[in-house]
mmCIF file of C-alpha atoms in Angstrom:
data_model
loop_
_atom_site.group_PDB
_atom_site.id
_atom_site.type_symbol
_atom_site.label_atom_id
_atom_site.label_comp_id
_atom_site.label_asym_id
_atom_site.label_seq_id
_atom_site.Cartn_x
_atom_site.Cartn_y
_atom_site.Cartn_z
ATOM 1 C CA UNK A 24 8.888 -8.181 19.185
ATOM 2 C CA UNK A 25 11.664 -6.201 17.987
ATOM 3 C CA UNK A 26 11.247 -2.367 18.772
ATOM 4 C CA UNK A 27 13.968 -0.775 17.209
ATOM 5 C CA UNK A 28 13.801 -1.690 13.876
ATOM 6 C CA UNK A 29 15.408 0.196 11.212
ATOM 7 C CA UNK A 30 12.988 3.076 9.254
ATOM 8 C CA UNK A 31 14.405 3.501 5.878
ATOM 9 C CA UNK A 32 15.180 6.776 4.234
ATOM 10 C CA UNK A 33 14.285 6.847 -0.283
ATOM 11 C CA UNK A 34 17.627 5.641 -0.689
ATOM 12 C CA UNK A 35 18.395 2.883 1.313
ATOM 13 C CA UNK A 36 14.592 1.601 0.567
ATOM 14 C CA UNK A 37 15.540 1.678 -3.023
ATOM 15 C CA UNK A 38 18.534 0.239 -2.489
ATOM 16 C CA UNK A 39 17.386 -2.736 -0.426
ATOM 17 C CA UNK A 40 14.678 -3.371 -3.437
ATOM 18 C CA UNK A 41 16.976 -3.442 -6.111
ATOM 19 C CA UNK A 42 19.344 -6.165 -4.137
ATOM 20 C CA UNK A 43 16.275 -8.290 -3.447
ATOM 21 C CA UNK A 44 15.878 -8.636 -7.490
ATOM 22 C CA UNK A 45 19.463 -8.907 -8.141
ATOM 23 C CA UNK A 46 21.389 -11.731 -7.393
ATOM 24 C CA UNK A 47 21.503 -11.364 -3.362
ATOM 25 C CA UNK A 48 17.901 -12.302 -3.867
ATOM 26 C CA UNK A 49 17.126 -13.528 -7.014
ATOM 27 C CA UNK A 50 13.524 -12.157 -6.495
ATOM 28 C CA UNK A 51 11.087 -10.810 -9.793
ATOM 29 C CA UNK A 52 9.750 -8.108 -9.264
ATOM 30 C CA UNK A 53 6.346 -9.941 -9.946
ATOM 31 C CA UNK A 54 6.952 -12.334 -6.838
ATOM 32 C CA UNK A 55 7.575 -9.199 -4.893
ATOM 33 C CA UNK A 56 4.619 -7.482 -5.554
ATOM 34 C CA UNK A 57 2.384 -10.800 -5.347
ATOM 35 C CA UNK A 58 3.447 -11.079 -1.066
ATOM 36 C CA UNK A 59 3.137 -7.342 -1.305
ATOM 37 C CA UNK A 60 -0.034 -7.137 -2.419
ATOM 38 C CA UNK A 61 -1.572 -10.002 -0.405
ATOM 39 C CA UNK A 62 0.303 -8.558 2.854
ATOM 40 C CA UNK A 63 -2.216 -5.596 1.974
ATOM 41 C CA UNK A 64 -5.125 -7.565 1.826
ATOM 42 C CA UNK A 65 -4.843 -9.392 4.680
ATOM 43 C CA UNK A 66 -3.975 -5.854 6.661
ATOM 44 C CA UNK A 67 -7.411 -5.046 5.211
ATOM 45 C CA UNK A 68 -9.440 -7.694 6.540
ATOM 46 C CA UNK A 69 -7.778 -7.925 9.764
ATOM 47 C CA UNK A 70 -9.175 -4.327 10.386
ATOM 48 C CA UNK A 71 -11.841 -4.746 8.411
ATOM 49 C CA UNK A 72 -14.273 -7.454 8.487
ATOM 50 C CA UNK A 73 -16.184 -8.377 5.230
ATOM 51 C CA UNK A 74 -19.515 -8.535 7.115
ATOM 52 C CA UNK A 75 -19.256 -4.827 8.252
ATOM 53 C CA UNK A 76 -16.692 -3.266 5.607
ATOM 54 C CA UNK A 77 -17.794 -5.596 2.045
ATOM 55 C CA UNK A 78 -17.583 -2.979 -0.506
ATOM 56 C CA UNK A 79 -13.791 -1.510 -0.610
ATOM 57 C CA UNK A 80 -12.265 1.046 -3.211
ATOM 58 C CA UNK A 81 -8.799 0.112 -4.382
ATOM 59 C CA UNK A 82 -7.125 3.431 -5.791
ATOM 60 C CA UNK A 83 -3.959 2.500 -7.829
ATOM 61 C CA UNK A 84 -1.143 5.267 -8.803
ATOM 62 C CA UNK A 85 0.490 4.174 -12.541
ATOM 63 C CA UNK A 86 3.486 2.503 -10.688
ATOM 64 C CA UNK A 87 4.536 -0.241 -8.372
ATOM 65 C CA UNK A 88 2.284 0.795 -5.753
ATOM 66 C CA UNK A 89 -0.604 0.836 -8.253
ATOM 67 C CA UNK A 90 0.641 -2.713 -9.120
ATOM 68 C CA UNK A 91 0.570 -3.732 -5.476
ATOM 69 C CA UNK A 92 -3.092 -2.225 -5.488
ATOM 70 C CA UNK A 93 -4.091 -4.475 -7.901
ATOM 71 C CA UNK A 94 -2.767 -7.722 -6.343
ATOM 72 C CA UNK A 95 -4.638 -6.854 -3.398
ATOM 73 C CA UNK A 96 -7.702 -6.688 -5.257
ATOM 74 C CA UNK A 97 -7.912 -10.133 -6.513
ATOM 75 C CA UNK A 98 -7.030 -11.306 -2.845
ATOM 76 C CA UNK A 99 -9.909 -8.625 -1.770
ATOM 77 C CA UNK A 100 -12.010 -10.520 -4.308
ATOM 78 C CA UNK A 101 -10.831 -13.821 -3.377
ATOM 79 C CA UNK A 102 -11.393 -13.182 0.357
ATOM 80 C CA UNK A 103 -15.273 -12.532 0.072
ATOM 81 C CA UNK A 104 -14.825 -9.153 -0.378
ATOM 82 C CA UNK A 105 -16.066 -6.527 -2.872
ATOM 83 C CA UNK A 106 -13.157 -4.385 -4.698
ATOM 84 C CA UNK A 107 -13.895 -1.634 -7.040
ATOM 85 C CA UNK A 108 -10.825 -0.531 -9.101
ATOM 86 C CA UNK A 109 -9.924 3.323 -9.797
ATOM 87 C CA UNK A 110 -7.119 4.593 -11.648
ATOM 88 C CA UNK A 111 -6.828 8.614 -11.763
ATOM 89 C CA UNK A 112 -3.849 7.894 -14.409
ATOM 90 C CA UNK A 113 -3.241 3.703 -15.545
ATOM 91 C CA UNK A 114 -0.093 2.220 -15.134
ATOM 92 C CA UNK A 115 1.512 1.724 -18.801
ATOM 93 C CA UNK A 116 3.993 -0.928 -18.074
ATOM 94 C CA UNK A 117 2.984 -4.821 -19.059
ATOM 95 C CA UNK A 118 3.122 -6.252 -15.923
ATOM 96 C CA UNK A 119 0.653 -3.864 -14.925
ATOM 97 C CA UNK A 120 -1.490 -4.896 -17.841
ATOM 98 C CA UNK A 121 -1.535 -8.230 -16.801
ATOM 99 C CA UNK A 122 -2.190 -7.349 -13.189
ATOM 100 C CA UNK A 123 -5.331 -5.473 -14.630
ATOM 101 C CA UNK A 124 -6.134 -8.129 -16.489
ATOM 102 C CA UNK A 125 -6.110 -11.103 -13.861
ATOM 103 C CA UNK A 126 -8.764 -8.453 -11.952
ATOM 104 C CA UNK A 127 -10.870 -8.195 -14.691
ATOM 105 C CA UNK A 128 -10.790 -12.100 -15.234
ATOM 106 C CA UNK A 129 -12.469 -12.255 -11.557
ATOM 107 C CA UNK A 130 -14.932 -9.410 -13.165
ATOM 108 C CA UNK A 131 -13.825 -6.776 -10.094
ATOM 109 C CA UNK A 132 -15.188 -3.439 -11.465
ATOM 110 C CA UNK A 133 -12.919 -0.868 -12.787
ATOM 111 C CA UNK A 134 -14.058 2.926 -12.909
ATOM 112 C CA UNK A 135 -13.460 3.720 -16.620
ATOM 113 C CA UNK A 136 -11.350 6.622 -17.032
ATOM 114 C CA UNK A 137 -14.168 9.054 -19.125
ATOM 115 C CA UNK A 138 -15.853 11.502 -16.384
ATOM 116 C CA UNK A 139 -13.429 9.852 -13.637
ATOM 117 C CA UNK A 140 -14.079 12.198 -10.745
ATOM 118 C CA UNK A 141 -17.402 11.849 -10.439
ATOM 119 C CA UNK A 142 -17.583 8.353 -11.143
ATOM 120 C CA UNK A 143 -15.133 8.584 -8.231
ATOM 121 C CA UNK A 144 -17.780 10.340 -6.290
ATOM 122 C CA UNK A 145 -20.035 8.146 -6.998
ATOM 123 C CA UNK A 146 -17.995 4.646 -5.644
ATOM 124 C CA UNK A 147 -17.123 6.793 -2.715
ATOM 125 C CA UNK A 148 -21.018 6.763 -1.908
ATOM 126 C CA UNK A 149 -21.532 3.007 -2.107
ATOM 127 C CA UNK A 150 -17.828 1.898 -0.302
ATOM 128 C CA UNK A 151 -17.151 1.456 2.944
ATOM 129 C CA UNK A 152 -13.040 1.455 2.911
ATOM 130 C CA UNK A 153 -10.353 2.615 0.644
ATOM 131 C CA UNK A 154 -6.880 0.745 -0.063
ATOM 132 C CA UNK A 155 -4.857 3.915 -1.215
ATOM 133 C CA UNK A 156 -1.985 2.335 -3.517
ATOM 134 C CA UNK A 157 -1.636 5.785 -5.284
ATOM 135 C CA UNK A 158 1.885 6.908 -4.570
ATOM 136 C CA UNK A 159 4.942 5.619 -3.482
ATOM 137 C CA UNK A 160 8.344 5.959 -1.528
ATOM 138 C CA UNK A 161 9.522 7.327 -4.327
ATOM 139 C CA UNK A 162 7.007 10.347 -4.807
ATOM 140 C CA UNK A 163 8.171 13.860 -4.258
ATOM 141 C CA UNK A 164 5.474 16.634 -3.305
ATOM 142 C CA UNK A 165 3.997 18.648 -5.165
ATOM 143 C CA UNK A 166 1.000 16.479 -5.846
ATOM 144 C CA UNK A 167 -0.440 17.070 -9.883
ATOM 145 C CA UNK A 168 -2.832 16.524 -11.813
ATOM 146 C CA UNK A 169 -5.061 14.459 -11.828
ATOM 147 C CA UNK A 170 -4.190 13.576 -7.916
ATOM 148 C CA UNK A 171 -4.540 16.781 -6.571
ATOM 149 C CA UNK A 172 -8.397 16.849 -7.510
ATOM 150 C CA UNK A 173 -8.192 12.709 -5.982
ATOM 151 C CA UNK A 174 -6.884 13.164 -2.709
ATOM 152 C CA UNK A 175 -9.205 15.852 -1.677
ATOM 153 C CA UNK A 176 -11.958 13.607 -2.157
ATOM 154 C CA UNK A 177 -10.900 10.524 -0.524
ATOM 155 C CA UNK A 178 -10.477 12.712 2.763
ATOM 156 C CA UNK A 179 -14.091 14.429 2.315
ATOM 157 C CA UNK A 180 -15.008 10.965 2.041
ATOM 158 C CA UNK A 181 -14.731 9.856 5.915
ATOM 159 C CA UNK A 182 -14.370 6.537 4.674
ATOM 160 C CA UNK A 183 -11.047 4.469 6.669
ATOM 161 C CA UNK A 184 -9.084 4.460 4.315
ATOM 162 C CA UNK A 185 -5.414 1.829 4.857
ATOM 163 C CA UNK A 186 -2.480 2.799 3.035
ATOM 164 C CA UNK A 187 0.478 0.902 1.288
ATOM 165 C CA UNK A 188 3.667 1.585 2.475
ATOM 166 C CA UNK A 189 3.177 5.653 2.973
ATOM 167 C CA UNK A 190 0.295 7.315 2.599
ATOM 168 C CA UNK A 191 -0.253 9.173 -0.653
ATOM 169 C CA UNK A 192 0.825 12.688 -0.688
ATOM 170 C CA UNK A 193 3.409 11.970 2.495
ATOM 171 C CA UNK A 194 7.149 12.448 1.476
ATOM 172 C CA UNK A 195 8.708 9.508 2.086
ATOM 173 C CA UNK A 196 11.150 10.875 4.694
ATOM 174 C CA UNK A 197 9.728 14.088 6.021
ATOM 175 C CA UNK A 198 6.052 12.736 6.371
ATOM 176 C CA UNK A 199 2.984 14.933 5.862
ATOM 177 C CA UNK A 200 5.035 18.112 6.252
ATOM 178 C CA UNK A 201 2.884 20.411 3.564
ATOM 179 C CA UNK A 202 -0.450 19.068 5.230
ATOM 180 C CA UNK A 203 -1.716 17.812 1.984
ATOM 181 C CA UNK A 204 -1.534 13.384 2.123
ATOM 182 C CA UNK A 205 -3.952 11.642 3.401
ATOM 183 C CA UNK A 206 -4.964 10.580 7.214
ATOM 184 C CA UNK A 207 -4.935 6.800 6.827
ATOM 185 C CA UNK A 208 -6.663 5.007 9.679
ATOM 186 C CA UNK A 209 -4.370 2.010 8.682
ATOM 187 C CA UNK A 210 -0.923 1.894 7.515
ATOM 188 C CA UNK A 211 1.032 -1.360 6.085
ATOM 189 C CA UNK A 212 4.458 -1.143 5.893
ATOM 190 C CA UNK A 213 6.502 -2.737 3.149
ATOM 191 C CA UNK A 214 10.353 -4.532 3.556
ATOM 192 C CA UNK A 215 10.357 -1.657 6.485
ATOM 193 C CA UNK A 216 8.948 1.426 7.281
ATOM 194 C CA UNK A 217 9.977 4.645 6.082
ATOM 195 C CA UNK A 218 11.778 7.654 7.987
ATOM 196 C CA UNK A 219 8.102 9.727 7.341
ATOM 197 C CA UNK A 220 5.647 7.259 9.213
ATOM 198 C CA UNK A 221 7.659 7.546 12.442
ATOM 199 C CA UNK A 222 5.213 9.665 13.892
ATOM 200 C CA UNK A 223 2.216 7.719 12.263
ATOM 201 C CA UNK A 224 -0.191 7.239 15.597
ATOM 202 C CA UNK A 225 -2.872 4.658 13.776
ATOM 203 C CA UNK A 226 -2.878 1.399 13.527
ATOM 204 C CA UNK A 227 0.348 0.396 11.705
ATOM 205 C CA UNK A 228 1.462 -3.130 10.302
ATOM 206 C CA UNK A 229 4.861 -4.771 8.873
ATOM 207 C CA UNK A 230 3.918 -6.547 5.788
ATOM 208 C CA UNK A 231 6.400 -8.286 3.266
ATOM 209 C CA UNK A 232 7.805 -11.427 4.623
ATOM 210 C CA UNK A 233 10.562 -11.627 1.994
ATOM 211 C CA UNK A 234 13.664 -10.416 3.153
ATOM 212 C CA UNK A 235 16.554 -12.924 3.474
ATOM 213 C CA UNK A 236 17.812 -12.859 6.727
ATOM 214 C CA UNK A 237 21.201 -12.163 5.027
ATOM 215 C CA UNK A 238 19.993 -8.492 3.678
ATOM 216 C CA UNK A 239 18.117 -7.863 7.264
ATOM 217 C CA UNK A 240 21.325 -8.555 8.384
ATOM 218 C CA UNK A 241 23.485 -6.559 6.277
ATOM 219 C CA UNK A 242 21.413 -3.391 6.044
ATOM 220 C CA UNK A 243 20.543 -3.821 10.232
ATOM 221 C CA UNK A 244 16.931 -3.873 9.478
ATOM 222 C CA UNK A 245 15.607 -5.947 12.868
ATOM 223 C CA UNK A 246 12.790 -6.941 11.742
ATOM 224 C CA UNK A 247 10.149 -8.293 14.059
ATOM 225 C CA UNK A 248 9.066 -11.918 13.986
ATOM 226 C CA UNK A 249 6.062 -12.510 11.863
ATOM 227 C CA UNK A 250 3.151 -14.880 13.727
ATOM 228 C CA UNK A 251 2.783 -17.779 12.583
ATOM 229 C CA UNK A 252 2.140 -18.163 8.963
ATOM 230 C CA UNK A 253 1.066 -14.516 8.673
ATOM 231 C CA UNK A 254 2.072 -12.321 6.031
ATOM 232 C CA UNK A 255 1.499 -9.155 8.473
ATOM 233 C CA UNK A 256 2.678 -8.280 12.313
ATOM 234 C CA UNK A 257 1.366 -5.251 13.585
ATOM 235 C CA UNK A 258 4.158 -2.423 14.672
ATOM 236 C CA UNK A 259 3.272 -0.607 18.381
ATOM 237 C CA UNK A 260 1.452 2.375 18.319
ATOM 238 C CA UNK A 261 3.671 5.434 18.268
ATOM 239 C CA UNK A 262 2.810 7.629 21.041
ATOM 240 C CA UNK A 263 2.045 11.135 19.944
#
């Protein structure tokens, strides 16, 4: 396994994502975030299992990441496992519609958005993992309303909680530096990971297995090799 992959900083990560849906790689953005979003489900259940960990809360932010969220879901759903939806603030754009949509199809419960908080209290209660899809590379502390009342209670929570690509609250280069993100027990990665994870000391995985080698080549990324036909590898632990 390669150990000196590339972490990316806002920009480059950016960067990188809008070559993969121009023509260097001819990607949709809906084919990206369908092998995102399953990478994140199969992180899930690899840590997991559905016998011990059934009932998991997906929390989706109103962008990308949120869309990822949902994409996991179904695969949650499809996997055996039990996915309740919650959005502190629904995505508006139509591909995120539809992504709602295909979860509702499989009849995975959302948490309607009237009284949210303590319906959120009250799916905290019966789950036993979150997938936190709130926020991502491109969020910039301070954390508003309505987050700043959410990510308070996912930590009081003690549930595990994995997160998607950084965790929520975390600046996507200079970490958890104002102390107010979440601990993730379980971190996937997407494309690569970010400058702010570097010090990240649980379990950590590489998901995305999407890149042409041309791009890993031309932006140096070194990715590791992926096992197999799996859509994850998991990264060494960093040593704190």
């Amino acid at each position: 396994m390669a150990l000196n992959f590339k972490y990316l900083t806002a920009k480059l990560a950016q960067q990188i994502d809008e070559e993969l849906m121009s023509t260097a790689g001819a990607f949709s953005i809906e084919q990206l975030m369908e092998l995102a979003g399953l990478a994140c489900a199969q992180t899930l259940a690899r840590v997991y299992n559905k016998d011990k960990y059934p009932r998991v809360l997906v929390c989706c932010g109103p962008g990308n990441q949120g869309g990822d969220g949902l994409v996991a879901a179904r695969h949650l759903g499809m996997f055996g496992y039990q996915p309740t939806i919650y959005m502190p603030k629904p995505g508006s754009k139509d591909i995120y519609q539809r992504l709602k949509t295909q979860c509702d199809n499989m009849k995975i419960h959302t948490i309607p958005p009237s009284n949210a908080v303590d319906d959120l209290k009250a799916a905290l209660a019966s789950s036993d993992v979150i997938l936190d899809a709130i926020f991502g590379f491109s969020f910039k502390p301070p954390i508003r309303a309505p987050f700043d009342s959410v990510l308070p209670l996912l930590t009081e929570s003690k549930l595990p909680i994995v997160s998607v690509d950084i965790p929520s609250g975390w600046d996507v280069e200079k970490g958890n530096a104002e102390g107010v993100g979440l601990q993730p027990d379980v971190l996937i990665s997407l494309t690569a990971p970010k400058e702010g994870v570097r010090q990240f000391g649980g379990r950590h995985f590489l998901g995305g297995r999407f890149i042409p080698k041309a791009l890993e080549e031309k932006f140096g990324l070194n990715l590791p090799e992926y096992p197999g036909s799996d859509q994850i590898v998991e990264l060494p632990r960093t040593k704190l």
